[in-house]
Amino acid sequence: MSRMTQPHNPKKNPPSDRKVVSRWLFCTFFLFIFANPSRSQKVGLVLSGGGASGLAHIGVIKALEENHIPIDYVTGTSMGAFIGALYAAGYTPQQMEELALSSDFKDIATGTIKSRYIYFFRQKQDEASWVTFRFAFDSSLISSIPTHLISPVPIDFALLKYFTAASFAARSNFDSLFVPFRCVAADIVNKKPFLFKGGNLGEAVRASISYPFYLKPVIVDGNMLFDGGLYNNFPADVMEQEFHPDVVLGSNVASKLEPPSEDNILSQIRNMLMTPT
């Protein structure tokens, strides 16, 4: 007579404590790896110079946000510094688009002072004298050549408006902005890039966009600074050295330098000043 098989009773073979602990540790480790933000990949965005073409950076940032791709760090040069600084200061792509399409932005780019403010910039300073004579013994020997084509006044006031609050909130530390940020200017005396890691955010952007002969240079800590595109128009190396992100994305809108023409002074200046991107 065969023995009857006893039905299996799960209560007789409960999982051991070791198995329960092992499963708990595995689940905890799994959740830590995939849910802990500190373990997620960090993304750095590099924005090049390129004049008005740099406004395309706004579309790049907008596309990244729409696809839920985070931007953890930003580096930029020239127009890339301007757009990157706006984003680092907390401006949304929509706000940046509205700014780029506004009449104020056109005035900034052309150095135009609005008519309602023109009186304050052109009125004479009050002084006690009735008549003032100025003599320059070498005036007949020296010809004065303008150093910049547009007035820096509109852009200086605009940068003050856009970035002062963010600079104050971050205590002049670019790592404490909405997105950690770096921008590059050009130190023409020492012939090397000048990296901004902190300080006045508006002043840093102003230095990075000061294209020679177009906009007056900026003096920072005794250094005369021009457009960062002179020495580093696409600061991917700055991104790697400063932030060490897992992924680097770049938006490069700089046009290829065409060979200089003997009849085109602008092409000659551009080739003398700019470095290939």
GROMACS .gro file of C-alpha atoms in nm:
model
  277
    1MET     CA    1   0.000   0.000   0.000
    2SER     CA    2   0.149   0.323  -0.108
    3ARG     CA    3   0.198   0.607   0.130
    4MET     CA    4  -0.024   0.904   0.082
    5THR     CA    5   0.152   1.229   0.000
    6GLN     CA    6   0.090   1.492   0.258
    7PRO     CA    7  -0.036   1.824   0.120
    8HIS     CA    8   0.221   2.103   0.135
    9ASN     CA    9   0.164   2.344   0.418
   10PRO     CA   10   0.347   2.674   0.365
   11LYS     CA   11   0.336   2.745   0.735
   12LYS     CA   12   0.567   2.453   0.799
   13ASN     CA   13   0.848   2.602   0.581
   14PRO     CA   14   0.848   2.976   0.635
   15PRO     CA   15   1.131   3.170   0.468
   16SER     CA   16   1.434   3.198   0.688
   17ASP     CA   17   1.526   3.527   0.851
   18ARG     CA   18   1.838   3.541   0.635
   19LYS     CA   19   1.631   3.523   0.316
   20VAL     CA   20   1.397   3.795   0.438
   21VAL     CA   21   1.687   4.023   0.525
   22SER     CA   22   1.856   3.951   0.191
   23ARG     CA   23   1.543   4.040  -0.001
   24TRP     CA   24   1.499   4.357   0.201
   25LEU     CA   25   1.859   4.464   0.138
   26PHE     CA   26   1.826   4.395  -0.234
   27CYS     CA   27   1.509   4.604  -0.261
   28THR     CA   28   1.665   4.884  -0.059
   29PHE     CA   29   1.978   4.883  -0.275
   30PHE     CA   30   1.767   4.880  -0.593
   31LEU     CA   31   1.563   5.179  -0.476
   32PHE     CA   32   1.876   5.365  -0.367
   33ILE     CA   33   2.047   5.322  -0.701
   34PHE     CA   34   1.751   5.415  -0.917
   35ALA     CA   35   1.563   5.661  -0.699
   36ASN     CA   36   1.842   5.853  -0.527
   37PRO     CA   37   1.904   6.178  -0.721
   38SER     CA   38   2.267   6.180  -0.612
   39ARG     CA   39   2.322   5.869  -0.821
   40SER     CA   40   2.165   6.012  -1.136
   41GLN     CA   41   2.384   6.122  -1.423
   42LYS     CA   42   2.481   6.487  -1.427
   43VAL     CA   43   2.438   6.678  -1.753
   44GLY     CA   44   2.645   6.978  -1.858
   45LEU     CA   45   2.542   7.218  -2.134
   46VAL     CA   46   2.804   7.415  -2.331
   47LEU     CA   47   2.689   7.722  -2.526
   48SER     CA   48   2.913   7.880  -2.789
   49GLY     CA   49   2.950   8.237  -2.904
   50GLY     CA   50   2.810   8.335  -3.240
   51GLY     CA   51   2.644   8.676  -3.228
   52ALA     CA   52   2.273   8.685  -3.306
   53SER     CA   53   2.287   8.316  -3.401
   54GLY     CA   54   2.337   8.249  -3.032
   55LEU     CA   55   1.967   8.311  -2.973
   56ALA     CA   56   1.922   7.957  -3.107
   57HIS     CA   57   2.052   7.839  -2.769
   58ILE     CA   58   1.711   7.927  -2.627
   59GLY     CA   59   1.551   7.666  -2.853
   60VAL     CA   60   1.805   7.406  -2.742
   61ILE     CA   61   1.727   7.467  -2.375
   62LYS     CA   62   1.355   7.457  -2.448
   63ALA     CA   63   1.387   7.124  -2.631
   64LEU     CA   64   1.587   6.972  -2.346
   65GLU     CA   65   1.325   7.076  -2.092
   66GLU     CA   66   1.039   6.946  -2.307
   67ASN     CA   67   1.213   6.608  -2.323
   68HIS     CA   68   1.273   6.608  -1.946
   69ILE     CA   69   1.651   6.620  -1.984
   70PRO     CA   70   1.792   6.805  -1.682
   71ILE     CA   71   2.061   7.069  -1.713
   72ASP     CA   72   2.287   7.051  -1.409
   73TYR     CA   73   2.568   7.284  -1.524
   74VAL     CA   74   2.612   7.555  -1.788
   75THR     CA   75   2.921   7.711  -1.944
   76GLY     CA   76   2.912   7.975  -2.214
   77THR     CA   77   3.101   8.231  -2.418
   78SER     CA   78   2.976   8.560  -2.562
   79MET     CA   79   2.609   8.518  -2.659
   80GLY     CA   80   2.626   8.171  -2.508
   81ALA     CA   81   2.732   8.336  -2.181
   82PHE     CA   82   2.435   8.572  -2.198
   83ILE     CA   83   2.178   8.298  -2.263
   84GLY     CA   84   2.346   8.062  -2.017
   85ALA     CA   85   2.350   8.328  -1.746
   86LEU     CA   86   1.981   8.397  -1.796
   87TYR     CA   87   1.903   8.029  -1.750
   88ALA     CA   88   2.139   8.001  -1.453
   89ALA     CA   89   1.964   8.302  -1.297
   90GLY     CA   90   1.627   8.127  -1.319
   91TYR     CA   91   1.476   8.261  -1.641
   92THR     CA   92   1.260   8.012  -1.831
   93PRO     CA   93   1.299   7.951  -2.207
   94GLN     CA   94   0.966   8.129  -2.260
   95GLN     CA   95   1.087   8.436  -2.071
   96MET     CA   96   1.408   8.437  -2.274
   97GLU     CA   97   1.211   8.415  -2.598
   98GLU     CA   98   0.997   8.711  -2.494
   99LEU     CA   99   1.309   8.910  -2.414
  100ALA     CA  100   1.473   8.827  -2.749
  101LEU     CA  101   1.161   8.940  -2.939
  102SER     CA  102   1.114   9.261  -2.741
  103SER     CA  103   1.199   9.613  -2.855
  104ASP     CA  104   1.421   9.648  -2.549
  105PHE     CA  105   1.650   9.375  -2.680
  106LYS     CA  106   1.685   9.556  -3.012
  107ASP     CA  107   1.782   9.874  -2.827
  108ILE     CA  108   2.039   9.680  -2.627
  109ALA     CA  109   2.195   9.527  -2.939
  110THR     CA  110   2.217   9.860  -3.120
  111GLY     CA  111   2.313  10.074  -2.822
  112THR     CA  112   2.003  10.289  -2.860
  113ILE     CA  113   1.902  10.503  -2.563
  114LYS     CA  114   1.525  10.549  -2.540
  115SER     CA  115   1.405  10.901  -2.607
  116ARG     CA  116   1.256  10.939  -2.259
  117TYR     CA  117   1.600  10.885  -2.107
  118ILE     CA  118   1.815  11.072  -2.357
  119TYR     CA  119   1.797  11.399  -2.164
  120PHE     CA  120   1.963  11.247  -1.857
  121PHE     CA  121   2.261  11.124  -2.058
  122ARG     CA  122   2.316  11.439  -2.262
  123GLN     CA  123   2.249  11.713  -2.012
  124LYS     CA  124   2.552  11.906  -1.891
  125GLN     CA  125   2.677  11.854  -1.540
  126ASP     CA  126   2.610  12.136  -1.297
  127GLU     CA  127   2.916  12.347  -1.218
  128ALA     CA  128   2.987  12.688  -1.069
  129SER     CA  129   3.191  12.827  -1.358
  130TRP     CA  130   3.035  13.045  -1.625
  131VAL     CA  131   3.286  12.971  -1.897
  132THR     CA  132   3.526  12.678  -1.931
  133PHE     CA  133   3.827  12.662  -2.162
  134ARG     CA  134   4.016  12.340  -2.233
  135PHE     CA  135   4.353  12.332  -2.404
  136ALA     CA  136   4.541  12.037  -2.549
  137PHE     CA  137   4.884  12.125  -2.684
  138ASP     CA  138   4.904  11.809  -2.893
  139SER     CA  139   4.547  11.818  -3.020
  140SER     CA  140   4.658  11.902  -3.372
  141LEU     CA  141   4.888  11.600  -3.379
  142ILE     CA  142   4.657  11.332  -3.246
  143SER     CA  143   4.355  11.198  -3.429
  144SER     CA  144   4.087  11.035  -3.217
  145ILE     CA  145   3.950  10.700  -3.335
  146PRO     CA  146   3.635  10.560  -3.170
  147THR     CA  147   3.708  10.241  -2.976
  148HIS     CA  148   3.352  10.105  -3.002
  149LEU     CA  149   3.060  10.141  -3.241
  150ILE     CA  150   2.766  10.136  -2.999
  151SER     CA  151   2.695  10.298  -2.665
  152PRO     CA  152   2.745  10.058  -2.373
  153VAL     CA  153   2.485  10.240  -2.161
  154PRO     CA  154   2.173  10.041  -2.264
  155ILE     CA  155   2.336   9.702  -2.222
  156ASP     CA  156   2.498   9.798  -1.892
  157PHE     CA  157   2.161   9.897  -1.748
  158ALA     CA  158   1.992   9.588  -1.894
  159LEU     CA  159   2.247   9.351  -1.740
  160LEU     CA  160   2.204   9.529  -1.409
  161LYS     CA  161   1.830   9.469  -1.435
  162TYR     CA  162   1.850   9.104  -1.541
  163PHE     CA  163   2.121   8.973  -1.310
  164THR     CA  164   2.155   9.181  -0.992
  165ALA     CA  165   1.892   8.988  -0.796
  166ALA     CA  166   2.043   8.650  -0.888
  167SER     CA  167   2.395   8.767  -0.801
  168PHE     CA  168   2.276   8.891  -0.463
  169ALA     CA  169   2.081   8.574  -0.387
  170ALA     CA  170   2.382   8.358  -0.479
  171ARG     CA  171   2.617   8.581  -0.276
  172SER     CA  172   2.832   8.625  -0.586
  173ASN     CA  173   2.900   8.251  -0.600
  174PHE     CA  174   2.815   8.109  -0.942
  175ASP     CA  175   2.786   7.760  -0.792
  176SER     CA  176   2.490   7.886  -0.588
  177LEU     CA  177   2.287   8.008  -0.885
  178PHE     CA  178   1.975   7.823  -1.000
  179VAL     CA  179   2.215   7.624  -1.221
  180PRO     CA  180   2.592   7.634  -1.153
  181PHE     CA  181   2.751   7.851  -1.420
  182ARG     CA  182   3.084   7.955  -1.573
  183CYS     CA  183   3.160   8.202  -1.852
  184VAL     CA  184   3.472   8.300  -2.041
  185ALA     CA  185   3.614   8.638  -2.140
  186ALA     CA  186   3.945   8.722  -2.309
  187ASP     CA  187   4.239   8.881  -2.126
  188ILE     CA  188   4.415   9.052  -2.417
  189VAL     CA  189   4.713   9.171  -2.210
  190ASN     CA  190   4.811   8.822  -2.095
  191LYS     CA  191   4.678   8.662  -2.415
  192LYS     CA  192   4.464   8.400  -2.241
  193PRO     CA  193   4.103   8.319  -2.147
  194PHE     CA  194   3.966   8.473  -1.829
  195LEU     CA  195   3.729   8.244  -1.638
  196PHE     CA  196   3.447   8.382  -1.423
  197LYS     CA  197   3.350   8.157  -1.131
  198GLY     CA  198   3.189   8.423  -0.917
  199GLY     CA  199   3.146   8.793  -0.862
  200ASN     CA  200   2.899   9.020  -1.037
  201LEU     CA  201   2.706   8.803  -1.283
  202GLY     CA  202   2.611   9.098  -1.503
  203GLU     CA  203   2.971   9.216  -1.518
  204ALA     CA  204   3.089   8.866  -1.613
  205VAL     CA  205   2.841   8.851  -1.901
  206ARG     CA  206   2.930   9.205  -2.006
  207ALA     CA  207   3.296   9.108  -2.032
  208SER     CA  208   3.221   8.791  -2.226
  209ILE     CA  209   3.015   8.974  -2.492
  210SER     CA  210   3.249   9.273  -2.543
  211TYR     CA  211   3.338   9.218  -2.907
  212PRO     CA  212   3.635   9.435  -3.011
  213PHE     CA  213   3.548   9.764  -3.183
  214TYR     CA  214   3.177   9.695  -3.133
  215LEU     CA  215   3.144   9.723  -2.756
  216LYS     CA  216   3.370   9.890  -2.503
  217PRO     CA  217   3.585   9.645  -2.303
  218VAL     CA  218   3.546   9.586  -1.930
  219ILE     CA  219   3.813   9.628  -1.663
  220VAL     CA  220   3.796   9.359  -1.393
  221ASP     CA  221   4.065   9.337  -1.125
  222GLY     CA  222   4.295   9.544  -1.344
  223ASN     CA  223   4.246   9.318  -1.648
  224MET     CA  224   4.109   9.455  -1.974
  225LEU     CA  225   3.858   9.196  -2.092
  226PHE     CA  226   3.700   9.142  -2.431
  227ASP     CA  227   3.471   8.884  -2.591
  228GLY     CA  228   3.562   8.533  -2.475
  229GLY     CA  229   3.538   8.405  -2.831
  230LEU     CA  230   3.882   8.549  -2.900
  231TYR     CA  231   4.045   8.259  -2.714
  232ASN     CA  232   3.773   8.005  -2.628
  233ASN     CA  233   3.450   8.027  -2.823
  234PHE     CA  234   3.319   7.686  -2.714
  235PRO     CA  235   3.419   7.624  -2.350
  236ALA     CA  236   3.374   7.247  -2.339
  237ASP     CA  237   3.712   7.220  -2.164
  238VAL     CA  238   3.586   7.453  -1.892
  239MET     CA  239   3.284   7.227  -1.842
  240GLU     CA  240   3.506   6.921  -1.799
  241GLN     CA  241   3.755   7.089  -1.568
  242GLU     CA  242   3.506   7.272  -1.348
  243PHE     CA  243   3.212   7.032  -1.314
  244HIS     CA  244   3.312   6.683  -1.437
  245PRO     CA  245   2.962   6.594  -1.564
  246ASP     CA  246   2.867   6.245  -1.678
  247VAL     CA  247   2.722   6.379  -2.003
  248VAL     CA  248   2.823   6.692  -2.196
  249LEU     CA  249   2.581   6.844  -2.447
  250GLY     CA  250   2.687   7.130  -2.671
  251SER     CA  251   2.516   7.395  -2.879
  252ASN     CA  252   2.766   7.539  -3.127
  253VAL     CA  253   2.625   7.812  -3.351
  254ALA     CA  254   2.955   7.974  -3.450
  255SER     CA  255   3.002   8.001  -3.823
  256LYS     CA  256   3.320   7.878  -3.986
  257LEU     CA  257   3.578   8.150  -4.038
  258GLU     CA  258   3.602   8.239  -4.405
  259PRO     CA  259   3.944   8.331  -4.547
  260PRO     CA  260   4.011   8.704  -4.516
  261SER     CA  261   3.956   8.923  -4.819
  262GLU     CA  262   4.191   9.205  -4.909
  263ASP     CA  263   3.890   9.427  -4.978
  264ASN     CA  264   3.696   9.341  -4.661
  265ILE     CA  265   3.837   9.492  -4.343
  266LEU     CA  266   3.583   9.310  -4.123
  267SER     CA  267   3.691   8.970  -4.252
  268GLN     CA  268   4.053   9.063  -4.182
  269ILE     CA  269   3.976   9.171  -3.825
  270ARG     CA  270   3.763   8.862  -3.764
  271ASN     CA  271   4.043   8.629  -3.873
  272MET     CA  272   4.298   8.816  -3.664
  273LEU     CA  273   4.085   8.807  -3.351
  274MET     CA  274   3.876   8.490  -3.349
  275THR     CA  275   3.994   8.137  -3.281
  276PRO     CA  276   3.837   7.842  -3.469
  277THR     CA  277   3.562   7.663  -3.278
   0.00000   0.00000   0.00000
